Amino acid sequence: MLDIRVIRDNPDLVKKGTALKRVEADVDAILALDTQRRSTLTRADELKSERNTLSAEVGKLLKARENADDLKERVRQIGEEIKGLDEKADAIDAELRQSLLCVPNLPHESVPEGAGEEDNRVVRHWGEKPTFDFTPRPHWEIGEERGFIRFDQGARVSGSGFIVYAGAGAKLQRGLINFMLDMHVDRHGYREVQTPFLVTRDAMTGTGQLPKFEDQAYRVSEDDLFLIPTAEVPVTNLNREEILNGADLPLNLVCHTPCFRREAGAAGRENRGITRIHQFDKVEMVKVVRPEESYEQLDILLQQAEDVLQALGLHYRVVEICSGDLGFSNSRQFDLEVWAPGMDRYLEVSSCSNFTDYQARRMNMRFRREAKAKPEFVHTLNGSGLALPRTMIAVLEGYQQADGSIRVPEALRGFMGSDAI
RNA sequence: GGAGAGGUGGCCGAGUGGUUGAAGGCGACCGCCUCGAAAGCGGUUAAACCGUUUAAACCCGGUUUCCGGGGUUCGAAUCCCCGCCUCUCCGCCA
């Protein structure tokens, strides 16, 4: 969330930023609550100060075996008044926090202005679209025909939007996961973690999925836990409520998890095959860094995600996300879109974002530069490296051959033990 | 799931109703000593919020916080209730 002081001191800046993001946020209501909160707090504090003084006097009187009944009664009355003010302050506080949680992060000044997806900017391309001497087929045809992807069995077990990988398809996904993890660990210097897939409401709130987007998450109501929509949630929250040692930054963490998304209202034409399913695997990179280096780290993160696609020999483009399409908690974001020849379109396989101190403030995650320095909020970033289904699509469609077999990308041959499946 | 024990500052660990934000130790930082270091000696060492001030901040005044939430009391780290977490034993189980 945003620093209330920033909102207090620069309300217009905040209004401008949220407008750029095309998000409604009632800044004036927040300012009013803030003023109310402070005046209530000031009055309560004064009374508490008085109570503390008088209480000490009661103690002295009692110790001297003198009567303190009158004083006691007076303090009791003050106590009641304090109780009322505290309750009021708590109520205002809760309301203020709720409002604050619904204000998005502000876009970085470099972010192009735009209303939505259509205004995103293609920054560059890498590689070239593969050419075929036959009409490349979409992955759902290939996958079904070869038994790599069992849509029927996924639906049978869990309903529509769930799939089963089988045989060489299952092994291919496993190979991709290993390949990605190894690259980030061995080459990019990340530390691998394995986290829970069910997280608390606090964790979901910390990274920004809640309270605004609860309808997108699977929830286990019995325990009020949520199935993670991305490893970003458990991994970023790993050090919440902590003051980190500045010498330990930046933290570079990589994690493979399944991701669960309800995708309410997203069924249909655009999402045929496995482009958008309720459960998919993803390798995610998370960085926790010093504030002054977060934008530089975003470039590094993006490059590291690109490295995976390049190593797999997949043509892709880098897209800079405009203000109106920017994620709720993001200040700047680049997507990687891989080419899927069978579908004849680009697919988002990675999203690399800087969250500045927005998540850190929600999670209360800070660091100390030096031994006695004041704690400061860290900056957090994350990027997919990569989402598996769409990588799978690009491989199946991009490496398909006329006879229906799939060439195995060089990088995966050692693992697969063959050069075609 | 059942029974018991426990959750105090960066860490260890005192503290059972009134100058305890919290003894003592460790660690860290500063200074002295030293050619330098170690040892030794002295000092410093929680966070948030409100107010004041300011270019911003420090300082200063106040409040809160000893797992979280309620309660008792003039006053709670200390007493009571609920919850969460950790450990031990039992049960169960990949």
Coordinates of C-alpha atoms (C1' of nucleotides) in Angstrom, one line a residue:
Chain A
M1 CA 0.0 0.0 0.0
L2 CA 1.0 3.6 -0.3
D3 CA 2.5 5.6 2.5
I4 CA -0.3 7.6 4.1
R5 CA 2.2 10.5 4.3
V6 CA 2.6 10.5 0.6
I7 CA -1.2 10.7 0.2
R8 CA -1.4 13.4 2.8
D9 CA 1.4 15.5 1.3
N10 CA 0.7 14.9 -2.4
P11 CA -2.9 14.0 -2.9
D12 CA -2.9 15.2 -6.4
L13 CA 0.0 13.0 -7.3
V14 CA -1.9 10.0 -6.0
K15 CA -5.0 11.0 -7.8
K16 CA -3.1 11.4 -11.0
G17 CA -1.4 8.0 -10.6
T18 CA -4.6 6.1 -9.9
A19 CA -6.3 7.8 -12.8
L20 CA -3.4 6.7 -15.1
K21 CA -4.0 3.2 -13.9
R22 CA -7.7 3.5 -14.6
V23 CA -8.5 2.5 -11.0
E24 CA -11.0 4.3 -8.8
A25 CA -9.7 5.4 -5.4
D26 CA -11.3 7.8 -3.1
V27 CA -8.4 9.8 -2.0
D28 CA -10.5 12.6 -0.4
A29 CA -12.3 10.1 1.8
I30 CA -8.9 8.7 2.9
L31 CA -7.7 12.2 3.7
A32 CA -10.8 12.8 5.8
L33 CA -10.3 9.5 7.7
D34 CA -6.7 10.4 8.3
T35 CA -7.5 13.7 9.8
Q36 CA -10.2 12.2 12.0
R37 CA -7.9 9.5 13.1
R38 CA -5.2 11.9 14.1
S39 CA -7.4 14.2 16.1
T40 CA -8.9 11.2 17.9
L41 CA -5.5 9.8 18.7
T42 CA -4.2 13.1 20.0
R43 CA -7.1 13.4 22.4
A44 CA -6.8 9.8 23.6
D45 CA -3.0 10.2 24.1
E46 CA -3.5 13.3 26.2
L47 CA -6.0 11.5 28.5
K48 CA -3.7 8.5 28.7
S49 CA -0.9 10.7 29.8
E50 CA -3.1 12.1 32.5
R51 CA -4.1 8.6 33.6
N52 CA -0.6 7.5 33.9
T53 CA 0.3 10.4 36.0
L54 CA -2.7 10.1 38.3
S55 CA -2.3 6.3 38.6
A56 CA 1.2 6.8 39.8
E57 CA -0.1 9.1 42.5
V58 CA -2.7 6.5 43.6
G59 CA 0.2 4.2 44.1
K60 CA 2.1 6.6 46.2
L61 CA -1.0 7.4 48.4
L62 CA -1.7 3.7 48.9
K63 CA 1.9 3.1 49.8
A64 CA 1.7 5.9 52.4
R65 CA -1.5 4.2 53.6
E66 CA -3.6 7.2 52.7
N67 CA -7.1 7.3 51.2
A68 CA -7.1 7.4 47.4
D69 CA -10.8 6.7 46.7
D70 CA -11.5 10.1 45.2
L71 CA -8.5 9.9 42.9
K72 CA -9.4 6.4 42.0
E73 CA -12.8 7.4 40.9
R74 CA -11.5 10.2 38.8
V75 CA -9.1 8.0 37.0
R76 CA -11.8 5.4 36.5
Q77 CA -13.8 8.0 34.7
I78 CA -10.9 9.1 32.6
G79 CA -10.4 5.4 31.8
E80 CA -13.9 5.2 30.4
E81 CA -13.5 8.2 28.3
I82 CA -10.2 6.7 26.9
K83 CA -12.0 3.4 26.2
G84 CA -14.5 5.2 24.0
L85 CA -11.9 7.1 22.1
D86 CA -9.8 4.0 21.6
E87 CA -12.7 2.2 20.2
K88 CA -13.4 5.1 17.9
A89 CA -9.7 5.3 16.8
D90 CA -9.7 1.5 16.2
A91 CA -12.7 1.7 14.0
I92 CA -11.3 4.6 12.0
D93 CA -8.0 2.8 11.7
A94 CA -9.6 -0.3 10.3
E95 CA -11.6 1.7 7.8
L96 CA -8.6 3.6 6.8
R97 CA -6.5 0.5 6.3
Q98 CA -9.2 -1.1 4.2
S99 CA -9.4 2.0 2.0
L100 CA -5.6 2.1 1.7
L101 CA -5.5 -1.5 0.7
C102 CA -7.7 -0.7 -2.2
V103 CA -5.5 2.1 -3.6
P104 CA -3.1 0.6 -6.2
N105 CA 0.6 1.3 -6.5
L106 CA 1.4 4.3 -8.6
P107 CA 3.0 3.8 -12.1
H108 CA 6.6 4.7 -12.6
E109 CA 7.1 8.0 -14.5
S110 CA 8.5 6.0 -17.5
V111 CA 5.4 3.9 -17.9
P112 CA 3.6 4.8 -21.2
E113 CA 0.1 6.1 -20.7
G114 CA -2.7 4.0 -22.0
A115 CA -6.2 2.7 -21.4
G116 CA -5.6 -1.0 -21.7
E117 CA -3.9 -3.9 -23.4
E118 CA -4.2 -2.3 -26.8
D119 CA -1.8 0.5 -25.7
N120 CA 1.0 -1.7 -24.6
R121 CA 4.3 -1.2 -26.4
V122 CA 6.3 -3.9 -28.1
V123 CA 9.9 -3.1 -27.1
R124 CA 11.8 -5.7 -29.1
H125 CA 11.7 -9.1 -30.7
W126 CA 14.1 -12.0 -30.3
G127 CA 14.6 -14.7 -32.9
E128 CA 12.2 -15.4 -35.7
K129 CA 9.0 -17.1 -36.3
P130 CA 9.7 -20.7 -37.4
T131 CA 8.6 -21.6 -40.9
F132 CA 6.8 -24.8 -41.9
D133 CA 6.2 -26.5 -45.2
F134 CA 2.9 -27.6 -43.9
T135 CA 0.2 -25.8 -41.9
P136 CA 1.3 -25.9 -38.3
R137 CA -1.4 -27.3 -36.0
P138 CA -2.6 -26.0 -32.7
H139 CA -1.3 -27.8 -29.5
W140 CA -4.6 -29.1 -28.5
E141 CA -4.7 -31.2 -31.7
I142 CA -1.2 -32.4 -31.3
G143 CA -1.5 -33.0 -27.6
E144 CA -4.7 -34.9 -27.9
E145 CA -3.6 -37.0 -30.9
R146 CA -0.3 -38.0 -29.3
G147 CA -1.8 -38.5 -25.8
F148 CA 0.5 -35.8 -24.3
I149 CA -2.5 -33.8 -23.0
R150 CA -5.6 -35.5 -21.8
F151 CA -8.4 -32.9 -21.7
D152 CA -11.0 -35.6 -21.2
Q153 CA -9.4 -37.1 -18.2
G154 CA -8.7 -33.7 -16.6
A155 CA -12.4 -32.8 -17.0
R156 CA -13.4 -36.1 -15.7
V157 CA -11.4 -35.8 -12.5
S158 CA -11.8 -32.1 -11.8
G159 CA -14.1 -30.5 -14.3
S160 CA -13.4 -28.2 -17.3
G161 CA -10.3 -26.1 -17.2
F162 CA -8.2 -28.9 -15.7
I163 CA -5.9 -31.1 -17.7
V164 CA -3.7 -34.2 -17.4
Y165 CA -0.3 -34.5 -19.0
A166 CA 0.6 -38.0 -19.8
G167 CA 3.6 -40.0 -21.1
A168 CA 6.1 -37.9 -23.0
G169 CA 4.0 -34.8 -22.4
A170 CA 4.3 -35.3 -18.6
K171 CA 8.0 -35.9 -19.0
L172 CA 8.5 -32.9 -21.2
Q173 CA 6.9 -30.6 -18.6
R174 CA 9.1 -32.2 -15.9
G175 CA 12.1 -31.5 -18.1
L176 CA 11.1 -27.9 -18.6
I177 CA 10.8 -27.4 -14.9
N178 CA 14.1 -28.9 -14.1
F179 CA 15.7 -26.9 -16.9
M180 CA 14.3 -23.6 -15.7
L181 CA 15.2 -24.2 -12.1
D182 CA 18.7 -25.3 -12.9
M183 CA 19.3 -22.3 -15.1
H184 CA 18.1 -19.8 -12.4
V185 CA 20.0 -21.6 -9.7
D186 CA 23.3 -22.5 -11.5
R187 CA 23.6 -19.6 -13.9
H188 CA 21.6 -16.7 -12.4
G189 CA 22.5 -17.4 -8.8
Y190 CA 19.0 -17.8 -7.3
R191 CA 18.3 -19.8 -4.2
E192 CA 15.7 -22.5 -4.7
V193 CA 12.8 -22.7 -2.2
Q194 CA 9.8 -25.0 -2.0
T195 CA 6.8 -23.5 -0.2
P196 CA 3.3 -24.3 0.9
F197 CA 0.6 -24.1 -1.7
L198 CA -2.0 -23.0 0.7
V199 CA -1.5 -19.6 2.3
T200 CA -3.2 -17.4 4.8
R201 CA -5.4 -14.4 4.2
D202 CA -2.6 -12.2 5.5
A203 CA -0.2 -13.5 2.9
M204 CA -2.6 -12.9 0.1
T205 CA -3.2 -9.4 1.4
G206 CA 0.5 -8.8 1.6
T207 CA 1.2 -9.3 -2.1
G208 CA -2.0 -7.5 -3.1
Q209 CA -4.3 -10.4 -4.3
L210 CA -6.7 -9.4 -1.5
P211 CA -8.9 -7.7 -0.6
K212 CA -9.8 -6.7 -4.1
F213 CA -9.5 -9.9 -6.0
E214 CA -10.9 -12.5 -3.7
D215 CA -13.3 -13.9 -6.3
Q216 CA -10.3 -15.0 -8.4
A217 CA -8.9 -17.2 -5.8
Y218 CA -9.7 -20.7 -4.6
R219 CA -10.5 -20.7 -0.9
V220 CA -10.6 -23.4 1.6
S221 CA -13.3 -22.0 3.8
E222 CA -12.9 -24.4 6.7
D223 CA -9.5 -23.0 7.5
D224 CA -9.7 -19.7 5.6
L225 CA -6.7 -20.6 3.5
F226 CA -6.2 -19.8 -0.2
L227 CA -4.7 -21.9 -2.9
I228 CA -1.8 -19.9 -4.3
P229 CA -2.5 -18.2 -7.6
T230 CA 1.3 -17.8 -8.1
A231 CA 4.4 -18.6 -6.1
E232 CA 4.8 -14.9 -5.7
V233 CA 2.5 -15.1 -2.7
P234 CA 4.3 -17.6 -0.5
V235 CA 7.8 -16.6 -1.6
T236 CA 7.4 -12.8 -1.3
N237 CA 5.8 -13.3 2.1
L238 CA 8.6 -15.5 3.4
N239 CA 10.2 -12.6 5.3
R240 CA 7.1 -10.5 6.2
E241 CA 7.1 -8.6 9.5
E242 CA 10.9 -8.9 9.5
I243 CA 13.7 -6.4 9.5
L244 CA 16.3 -7.9 7.2
N245 CA 20.0 -7.3 7.4
G246 CA 21.1 -5.0 4.6
A247 CA 24.1 -7.1 3.9
D248 CA 21.8 -10.0 2.9
L249 CA 20.2 -8.0 0.1
P250 CA 19.3 -8.6 -2.6
L251 CA 17.5 -11.8 -1.9
N252 CA 17.1 -13.9 -5.1
L253 CA 14.6 -16.7 -4.8
V254 CA 13.3 -19.2 -7.3
C255 CA 10.4 -21.5 -6.8
H256 CA 8.4 -24.0 -8.7
T257 CA 4.8 -24.4 -7.7
P258 CA 1.4 -25.2 -9.2
C259 CA -0.8 -22.1 -9.5
F260 CA -4.5 -22.1 -9.0
R261 CA -6.8 -19.6 -10.6
R262 CA -10.6 -19.5 -10.8
E263 CA -10.5 -17.4 -13.9
A264 CA -14.0 -16.3 -13.2
G265 CA -15.6 -15.1 -16.5
A266 CA -12.6 -16.0 -18.7
A267 CA -14.0 -19.0 -20.5
G268 CA -14.2 -19.0 -24.3
R269 CA -12.7 -18.5 -27.7
E270 CA -9.4 -16.8 -26.8
N271 CA -8.5 -19.5 -24.3
R272 CA -8.7 -22.7 -26.2
G273 CA -6.5 -25.6 -25.3
I274 CA -4.2 -25.0 -22.3
T275 CA -3.7 -21.3 -22.6
R276 CA -5.8 -20.6 -19.6
I277 CA -6.5 -23.3 -17.2
H278 CA -7.4 -23.5 -13.5
Q279 CA -4.3 -25.2 -12.4
F280 CA -0.9 -24.8 -14.0
D281 CA 2.8 -25.0 -13.1
K282 CA 5.1 -22.1 -13.0
V283 CA 8.7 -21.3 -12.1
E284 CA 8.8 -18.0 -10.4
M285 CA 11.7 -15.7 -9.5
V286 CA 11.4 -13.3 -6.6
K287 CA 13.8 -10.5 -5.7
V288 CA 13.9 -8.5 -2.5
V289 CA 16.2 -5.5 -3.0
R290 CA 17.3 -2.1 -1.8
P291 CA 15.0 0.7 -3.0
E292 CA 17.6 2.4 -5.1
E293 CA 18.4 -0.6 -7.2
S294 CA 14.9 -2.0 -7.9
Y295 CA 14.6 -0.7 -11.5
E296 CA 18.0 -1.9 -12.4
Q297 CA 17.0 -5.3 -10.9
L298 CA 13.9 -5.3 -13.0
D299 CA 16.1 -5.2 -16.1
I300 CA 18.2 -8.1 -14.8
L301 CA 15.0 -10.1 -13.9
L302 CA 13.6 -9.5 -17.4
Q303 CA 16.9 -10.6 -19.0
Q304 CA 16.9 -13.8 -16.9
A305 CA 13.4 -14.7 -18.0
E306 CA 14.4 -14.0 -21.6
D307 CA 17.4 -16.4 -21.1
V308 CA 15.0 -19.3 -20.7
L309 CA 13.2 -18.6 -23.9
Q310 CA 16.5 -18.0 -25.8
A311 CA 17.9 -21.3 -24.5
L312 CA 14.8 -23.1 -25.7
G313 CA 15.1 -21.3 -29.1
L314 CA 11.6 -19.9 -28.9
H315 CA 10.8 -16.7 -30.8
Y316 CA 9.3 -14.0 -28.5
R317 CA 8.7 -10.3 -28.1
V318 CA 9.1 -8.0 -25.1
V319 CA 6.1 -5.9 -24.3
E320 CA 6.1 -2.9 -22.0
I321 CA 2.8 -2.6 -20.1
C322 CA 1.0 0.7 -20.3
S323 CA -0.4 2.4 -17.3
G324 CA -4.0 1.2 -17.8
D325 CA -3.0 -2.4 -18.1
L326 CA -0.5 -2.4 -15.2
G327 CA -1.1 -4.8 -12.4
F328 CA -2.7 -3.5 -9.2
S329 CA 0.5 -3.6 -7.1
N330 CA 3.0 -2.9 -9.9
S331 CA 4.9 0.3 -10.7
R332 CA 6.4 -1.1 -13.9
Q333 CA 6.0 -4.3 -15.8
F334 CA 7.3 -6.1 -18.9
D335 CA 5.7 -9.1 -20.4
L336 CA 7.3 -11.7 -22.5
E337 CA 5.1 -13.1 -25.2
V338 CA 6.2 -16.3 -26.9
W339 CA 5.2 -17.2 -30.5
A340 CA 2.7 -20.0 -30.9
P341 CA 2.6 -20.9 -34.6
G342 CA -0.3 -23.3 -34.4
M343 CA -2.5 -20.7 -32.8
D344 CA -0.9 -18.0 -34.9
R345 CA -0.5 -15.6 -32.0
Y346 CA 1.8 -14.5 -29.2
L347 CA 1.1 -15.8 -25.7
E348 CA 2.2 -14.2 -22.4
V349 CA 4.6 -16.6 -20.8
S350 CA 6.2 -14.2 -18.3
S351 CA 5.4 -11.1 -16.5
C352 CA 8.3 -9.2 -14.8
S353 CA 7.3 -6.5 -12.3
N354 CA 8.7 -4.0 -9.9
F355 CA 6.4 -3.5 -6.9
T356 CA 8.6 -0.9 -5.3
D357 CA 7.7 -0.6 -1.6
Y358 CA 4.1 -1.3 -2.1
Q359 CA 4.0 -5.0 -1.1
A360 CA 6.7 -4.4 1.5
R361 CA 4.5 -1.9 3.2
R362 CA 1.6 -4.2 3.2
M363 CA 3.8 -7.0 4.6
N364 CA 5.8 -4.8 6.8
M365 CA 9.0 -6.1 5.4
R366 CA 12.0 -3.9 6.1
F367 CA 15.8 -3.8 6.1
R368 CA 18.5 -2.0 8.0
R369 CA 21.4 -0.6 5.9
E370 CA 23.8 -0.6 8.8
A371 CA 23.9 -1.7 12.4
K372 CA 22.2 1.3 13.8
A373 CA 20.4 2.7 10.8
K374 CA 16.6 3.1 10.8
P375 CA 14.6 0.4 9.2
E376 CA 13.5 1.1 5.6
F377 CA 11.0 -0.7 3.4
V378 CA 12.6 -3.0 0.9
H379 CA 11.5 -3.2 -2.7
T380 CA 10.1 -6.4 -4.1
L381 CA 10.0 -7.8 -7.7
N382 CA 9.0 -10.9 -9.3
G383 CA 9.0 -12.5 -12.8
S384 CA 7.8 -15.8 -14.2
G385 CA 10.6 -17.9 -15.5
L386 CA 8.4 -19.3 -17.0
A387 CA 4.7 -20.3 -17.0
L388 CA 4.7 -23.9 -18.1
P389 CA 1.6 -24.4 -20.2
R390 CA 2.4 -21.7 -22.6
T391 CA 6.0 -22.7 -22.8
M392 CA 4.7 -26.1 -23.6
I393 CA 2.4 -24.7 -26.3
A394 CA 5.3 -22.9 -27.9
V395 CA 7.4 -26.1 -27.8
L396 CA 4.7 -28.4 -29.1
E397 CA 3.6 -26.0 -31.9
G398 CA 7.0 -24.6 -32.7
Y399 CA 8.9 -27.8 -32.9
Q400 CA 6.2 -29.9 -34.5
Q401 CA 7.0 -31.9 -37.7
A402 CA 4.9 -33.0 -40.6
D403 CA 4.5 -36.5 -39.2
G404 CA 3.1 -35.3 -35.9
S405 CA 6.2 -35.8 -33.9
I406 CA 7.9 -33.1 -31.9
R407 CA 11.6 -32.3 -32.1
V408 CA 13.0 -31.9 -28.6
P409 CA 14.8 -28.5 -28.1
E410 CA 18.6 -28.9 -27.8
A411 CA 18.5 -27.8 -24.2
L412 CA 16.2 -30.5 -23.1
R413 CA 17.7 -33.5 -25.0
G414 CA 19.9 -34.6 -22.2
F415 CA 16.9 -34.8 -19.9
M416 CA 14.5 -36.4 -22.4
G417 CA 17.1 -38.8 -23.7
S418 CA 16.0 -38.4 -27.3
D419 CA 15.8 -35.7 -29.9
A420 CA 12.1 -36.2 -30.7
I421 CA 9.0 -37.4 -29.1
Chain B
rG1 C1' -7.2 -35.5 17.3
rG2 C1' -6.0 -36.1 23.1
rA3 C1' -2.6 -34.7 27.5
rG4 C1' 1.2 -31.5 29.3
rA5 C1' 4.9 -27.4 28.9
rG6 C1' 6.0 -22.9 26.9
rG7 C1' 5.9 -18.1 23.8
rU8 C1' 9.8 -11.5 26.9
rG9 C1' 14.4 -6.9 23.0
rG10 C1' 19.0 -9.0 17.1
rC11 C1' 19.9 -13.7 20.2
rC12 C1' 20.1 -16.1 25.2
rG13 C1' 17.6 -15.2 29.6
rA14 C1' 15.5 -12.6 34.6
rG15 C1' 11.2 -10.8 36.0
rU16 C1' 4.0 -13.0 39.4
rG17 C1' 0.2 -6.2 40.1
rG18 C1' 3.0 0.2 40.8
rU19 C1' 9.9 4.8 38.3
rU20 C1' 10.3 -2.5 34.1
rG21 C1' 10.8 -0.5 27.6
rA22 C1' 12.0 -4.3 30.7
rA23 C1' 18.0 -6.9 35.2
rG24 C1' 22.2 -9.9 33.5
rG25 C1' 24.8 -12.1 29.4
rC26 C1' 26.0 -12.6 24.2
rG27 C1' 26.2 -10.0 19.7
rA28 C1' 26.7 -5.3 17.1
rC29 C1' 28.5 -0.2 17.0
rC30 C1' 31.6 4.0 19.0
rG31 C1' 35.8 5.5 22.0
rC32 C1' 40.3 4.3 25.0
rC33 C1' 44.5 1.1 24.8
rU34 C1' 47.8 -1.0 20.4
rC35 C1' 52.5 -0.4 15.1
rG36 C1' 47.9 -3.2 14.0
rA37 C1' 44.7 -6.8 16.1
rA38 C1' 43.0 -9.8 20.2
rA39 C1' 42.2 -9.2 25.3
rG40 C1' 40.8 -5.5 28.7
rC41 C1' 38.2 -0.8 30.1
rG42 C1' 34.2 2.9 29.2
rG43 C1' 29.9 4.1 26.4
rU44 C1' 25.9 3.3 22.9
rU45 C1' 22.3 -0.3 21.0
rA46 C1' 13.7 -1.8 19.9
rA47 C1' 9.7 -0.4 16.8
rA48 C1' 5.3 2.1 15.5
rC49 C1' 2.1 6.2 16.0
rC50 C1' 0.7 11.4 17.6
rG51 C1' 2.5 16.3 18.4
rU52 C1' 6.4 20.0 17.8
rU53 C1' 10.1 21.4 14.4
rU54 C1' 12.2 21.2 9.4
rA55 C1' 13.7 21.9 2.8
rA56 C1' 13.8 17.0 4.7
rA57 C1' 15.3 15.0 9.0
rC58 C1' 17.6 14.6 13.8
rC59 C1' 16.5 16.4 18.7
rC60 C1' 12.5 17.2 22.0
rG61 C1' 7.3 16.1 24.4
rG62 C1' 3.5 12.3 24.6
rU63 C1' 1.2 7.4 23.6
rU64 C1' 1.4 2.2 22.5
rU65 C1' 3.8 -2.5 22.1
rC66 C1' 6.8 -8.3 26.6
rC67 C1' 2.6 -14.0 20.5
rG68 C1' -2.7 -12.0 19.1
rG69 C1' -7.6 -10.6 21.0
rG70 C1' -10.9 -9.7 25.1
rG71 C1' -11.5 -9.1 30.6
rU72 C1' -10.3 -7.8 36.0
rU73 C1' -7.9 -3.2 38.2
rC74 C1' -6.9 3.5 39.8
rG75 C1' -2.7 0.7 37.5
rA76 C1' -1.1 -5.6 33.9
rA77 C1' 4.9 -8.5 30.9
rU78 C1' 2.9 -10.1 35.6
rC79 C1' -4.1 -12.2 37.4
rC80 C1' -8.6 -14.4 34.3
rC81 C1' -10.8 -16.1 29.4
rC82 C1' -10.4 -17.2 24.0
rG83 C1' -7.3 -17.8 19.8
rC84 C1' -2.5 -18.8 17.2
rC85 C1' 2.3 -20.9 17.2
rU86 C1' 6.4 -24.0 19.2
rC87 C1' 8.1 -28.2 22.1
rU88 C1' 7.2 -33.2 24.7
rC89 C1' 4.2 -37.6 25.2
rC90 C1' 0.0 -40.5 23.2
rG91 C1' -3.0 -41.6 18.9
rC92 C1' -3.2 -41.4 13.6
rC93 C1' -0.8 -41.2 8.9
rA94 C1' 1.9 -40.1 3.3

